[in-house]
Structures are given as C-alpha cells and as structure tokens.
Amino acid sequence: MLLAWWEPFSQSNETMTLQTRIEEKLTAAFAPERLSVINESHLHAGHQPDMTGTGETHMRVRIVSAKFAGMPRLARHRAITELLKPELDAGLHALAVEPAAPGEAVRW
C-alpha cells in the first residue's frame, strides 16, 4: 500500500496516545526548551482495584519553558492542569507536574 506524503502526519486525536496528545498540547502552549512526558502507570498497579498498571492513567510532566519565568510555582501548575483538564476529565487519574523556567535548578 502506497501512502500519500501527508498521511503519517494526519493522525486523529482518537488514534493518538494520551502521552502524545499531552506532549503536543504542552509544546503548542508553552514552547518548551525541554519536555518529558513520562507514563508512570505501571508504578501504580494495585493501588486501587481497577488500577492494573496498563494504559495511561498516571503521567509525569517535566517541562522547562521561558513562559514560566516570573510565574509562581502554583500558577505554573494551574496553567498546566487547566490546559490538560480535558485529559483529566476523560480518565487521566494522576498528573505529576515539574515545571521550571530556564536557568532554574531541576532534580531531573
């Protein structure tokens, strides 16, 4: 089967992984210098009866963006969780957020 040049880039939201959707939203909103979205679902197997450790239920976001400069830590968290509210409403169980501005110390 021959694909048109645009087909690999025309993935719909329904077929995209949650991790990819989060990465795309954060990139569009914050133009990060560094971004890592980590699926930690496997670390939470058995924490609740329906938590099997499979899927995309627990995510960690590590992001460095100039847009966070001068912004209090709580405001950074709120900006990210507001942006990702549709994912949280759709079943993302936990979101760990580690935001920083360029030049700030990070533990990762």
Coordinates of N, CA, C and O in Angstrom, one line a residue, residues 31-92:
A31 N 5.9 26.2 24.3 CA 7.1 26.2 23.5 C 8.3 25.9 24.4 O 9.3 26.6 24.6
P32 N 8.3 24.7 25.0 CA 9.3 24.3 26.0 C 10.7 24.1 25.4 O 10.9 23.7 24.3
E33 N 11.7 24.5 26.2 CA 13.1 24.2 25.9 C 13.4 22.7 26.1 O 14.2 22.1 25.4
R34 N 12.7 22.2 27.1 CA 12.8 20.8 27.5 C 11.5 20.3 27.9 O 10.7 21.0 28.6
L35 N 11.1 19.1 27.4 CA 9.8 18.5 27.8 C 10.0 17.0 27.8 O 10.5 16.4 26.9
S36 N 9.5 16.4 28.9 CA 9.4 15.0 29.0 C 8.1 14.6 29.6 O 7.7 15.1 30.7
V37 N 7.3 13.8 28.9 CA 6.0 13.3 29.5 C 6.3 11.8 29.7 O 6.5 11.1 28.7
I38 N 6.2 11.4 30.9 CA 6.5 10.0 31.3 C 5.3 9.3 31.8 O 4.6 9.7 32.7
N39 N 5.0 8.1 31.2 CA 3.9 7.3 31.6 C 4.4 6.4 32.8 O 5.2 5.6 32.7
E40 N 3.8 6.7 34.0 CA 4.2 6.0 35.2 C 3.1 5.1 35.6 O 3.1 4.6 36.8
S41 N 2.2 4.7 34.8 CA 1.0 3.9 35.1 C 1.4 2.6 35.7 O 0.8 2.1 36.7
H42 N 2.5 2.0 35.2 CA 3.0 0.7 35.6 C 3.4 0.7 37.1 O 3.4 -0.3 37.8
L43 N 3.8 1.9 37.6 CA 4.2 2.0 39.0 C 3.0 2.0 40.0 O 3.2 1.9 41.2
H44 N 1.8 2.1 39.5 CA 0.6 2.2 40.3 C -0.3 1.0 40.2 O -1.4 1.1 40.7
A45 N 0.2 0.0 39.7 CA -0.7 -1.3 39.6 C -1.1 -1.7 41.1 O -0.2 -1.7 42.0
G46 N -2.4 -1.9 41.2 CA -2.9 -2.4 42.5 C -3.2 -1.4 43.5 O -3.7 -1.7 44.6
H47 N -2.9 -0.1 43.3 CA -3.2 1.0 44.2 C -4.7 1.1 44.5 O -5.1 1.6 45.5
Q48 N -5.4 0.8 43.5 CA -6.9 0.7 43.5 C -7.3 -0.5 42.8 O -6.6 -1.0 41.9
P49 N -8.5 -1.0 43.1 CA -8.9 -2.3 42.4 C -8.9 -2.3 40.9 O -8.5 -3.3 40.3
D50 N -9.2 -1.1 40.3 CA -9.2 -1.1 38.8 C -7.8 -0.6 38.2 O -7.7 -0.4 37.0
M51 N -6.8 -0.4 39.1 CA -5.5 0.0 38.6 C -4.7 -1.2 38.3 O -4.1 -1.8 39.2
T52 N -4.6 -1.5 37.0 CA -3.8 -2.7 36.6 C -2.4 -2.4 36.2 O -1.6 -3.3 36.0
G53 N -2.0 -1.1 36.1 CA -0.7 -0.8 35.7 C -0.5 -0.7 34.2 O 0.5 -0.3 33.6
T54 N -1.6 -1.0 33.4 CA -1.6 -0.9 32.0 C -2.3 0.4 31.6 O -3.0 1.1 32.4
G55 N -2.1 0.8 30.4 CA -2.8 2.0 29.9 C -2.0 3.3 30.2 O -0.8 3.3 30.4
E56 N -2.8 4.4 30.3 CA -2.2 5.7 30.5 C -3.0 6.4 31.6 O -3.7 7.4 31.4
T57 N -2.8 6.0 32.8 CA -3.6 6.5 34.0 C -2.8 7.5 34.8 O -3.4 8.4 35.5
H58 N -1.5 7.4 34.8 CA -0.6 8.2 35.6 C 0.5 8.8 34.8 O 1.3 8.0 34.2
M59 N 0.6 10.1 34.7 CA 1.6 10.8 33.9 C 2.4 11.7 34.7 O 1.9 12.4 35.6
R60 N 3.7 11.9 34.3 CA 4.6 12.9 34.9 C 5.0 13.8 33.8 O 5.5 13.4 32.8
V61 N 4.9 15.1 34.1 CA 5.3 16.1 33.1 C 6.5 16.9 33.7 O 6.4 17.5 34.8
R62 N 7.6 16.9 32.9 CA 8.8 17.6 33.3 C 9.0 18.6 32.1 O 9.2 18.2 31.0
I63 N 8.9 19.9 32.5 CA 8.9 20.9 31.4 C 9.7 22.2 31.8 O 9.6 22.6 33.0
V64 N 10.5 22.7 30.9 CA 11.2 23.9 31.1 C 10.8 24.8 30.0 O 10.9 24.5 28.8
S65 N 10.2 26.0 30.4 CA 9.7 26.9 29.4 C 10.0 28.4 29.9 O 9.8 28.7 31.1
A66 N 10.3 29.2 29.0 CA 10.5 30.7 29.3 C 9.2 31.3 29.7 O 9.2 32.3 30.4
K67 N 8.1 30.7 29.4 CA 6.8 31.2 29.8 C 6.6 31.1 31.3 O 5.7 31.8 31.8
F68 N 7.4 30.3 31.9 CA 7.2 30.2 33.4 C 8.1 31.2 34.2 O 8.0 31.3 35.4
A69 N 8.9 32.0 33.5 CA 9.8 33.0 34.1 C 8.9 34.0 34.9 O 7.9 34.5 34.3
G70 N 9.2 34.2 36.1 CA 8.5 35.2 36.9 C 7.1 34.7 37.4 O 6.4 35.4 38.1
M71 N 6.7 33.5 37.1 CA 5.4 32.9 37.4 C 5.6 32.1 38.7 O 6.5 31.2 38.8
P72 N 4.8 32.3 39.7 CA 4.9 31.4 40.9 C 4.6 30.0 40.6 O 3.9 29.6 39.6
R73 N 5.2 29.1 41.4 CA 5.1 27.6 41.2 C 3.6 27.2 41.1 O 3.2 26.4 40.2
L74 N 2.7 27.7 41.9 CA 1.3 27.3 41.9 C 0.7 27.7 40.6 O -0.1 27.0 40.0
A75 N 1.0 28.9 40.1 CA 0.4 29.4 38.8 C 0.9 28.5 37.7 O 0.1 28.2 36.7
R76 N 2.1 28.0 37.7 CA 2.6 27.1 36.7 C 1.8 25.8 36.7 O 1.4 25.4 35.6
H77 N 1.6 25.3 37.9 CA 0.8 24.0 38.0 C -0.6 24.3 37.5 O -1.1 23.4 36.7
R78 N -1.2 25.4 37.8 CA -2.6 25.6 37.4 C -2.6 25.8 35.9 O -3.6 25.3 35.3
A79 N -1.7 26.4 35.3 CA -1.7 26.6 33.8 C -1.6 25.3 33.1 O -2.3 25.1 32.1
I80 N -0.8 24.4 33.6 CA -0.7 23.1 33.0 C -1.9 22.2 33.2 O -2.4 21.6 32.3
T81 N -2.4 22.2 34.5 CA -3.6 21.4 34.7 C -4.8 21.9 34.0 O -5.7 21.2 33.6
E82 N -4.9 23.2 33.9 CA -6.1 23.8 33.1 C -6.0 23.4 31.6 O -7.0 23.0 31.0
L83 N -4.8 23.4 31.1 CA -4.6 23.0 29.7 C -4.9 21.5 29.5 O -5.5 21.2 28.5
L84 N -4.6 20.7 30.5 CA -4.8 19.3 30.4 C -6.1 18.8 31.0 O -6.3 17.6 31.2
K85 N -7.0 19.7 31.4 CA -8.3 19.4 32.0 C -9.1 18.4 31.2 O -9.7 17.5 31.8
P86 N -9.2 18.5 29.9 CA -9.9 17.5 29.1 C -9.4 16.1 29.3 O -10.2 15.1 29.4
E87 N -8.1 16.0 29.4 CA -7.5 14.6 29.6 C -7.8 14.1 31.0 O -8.1 12.9 31.2
L88 N -7.8 15.0 32.0 CA -8.1 14.6 33.4 C -9.6 14.2 33.5 O -9.9 13.3 34.1
D89 N -10.4 15.0 32.8 CA -11.9 14.7 32.8 C -12.2 13.4 32.1 O -13.1 12.7 32.4
A90 N -11.3 13.0 31.1 CA -11.6 11.8 30.3 C -11.0 10.6 31.0 O -11.1 9.5 30.4
G91 N -10.3 10.7 32.1 CA -9.9 9.5 32.8 C -8.4 9.5 33.2 O -8.0 8.5 33.8
L92 N -7.6 10.5 32.9 CA -6.3 10.5 33.4 C -6.4 10.7 35.0 O -7.0 11.6 35.5

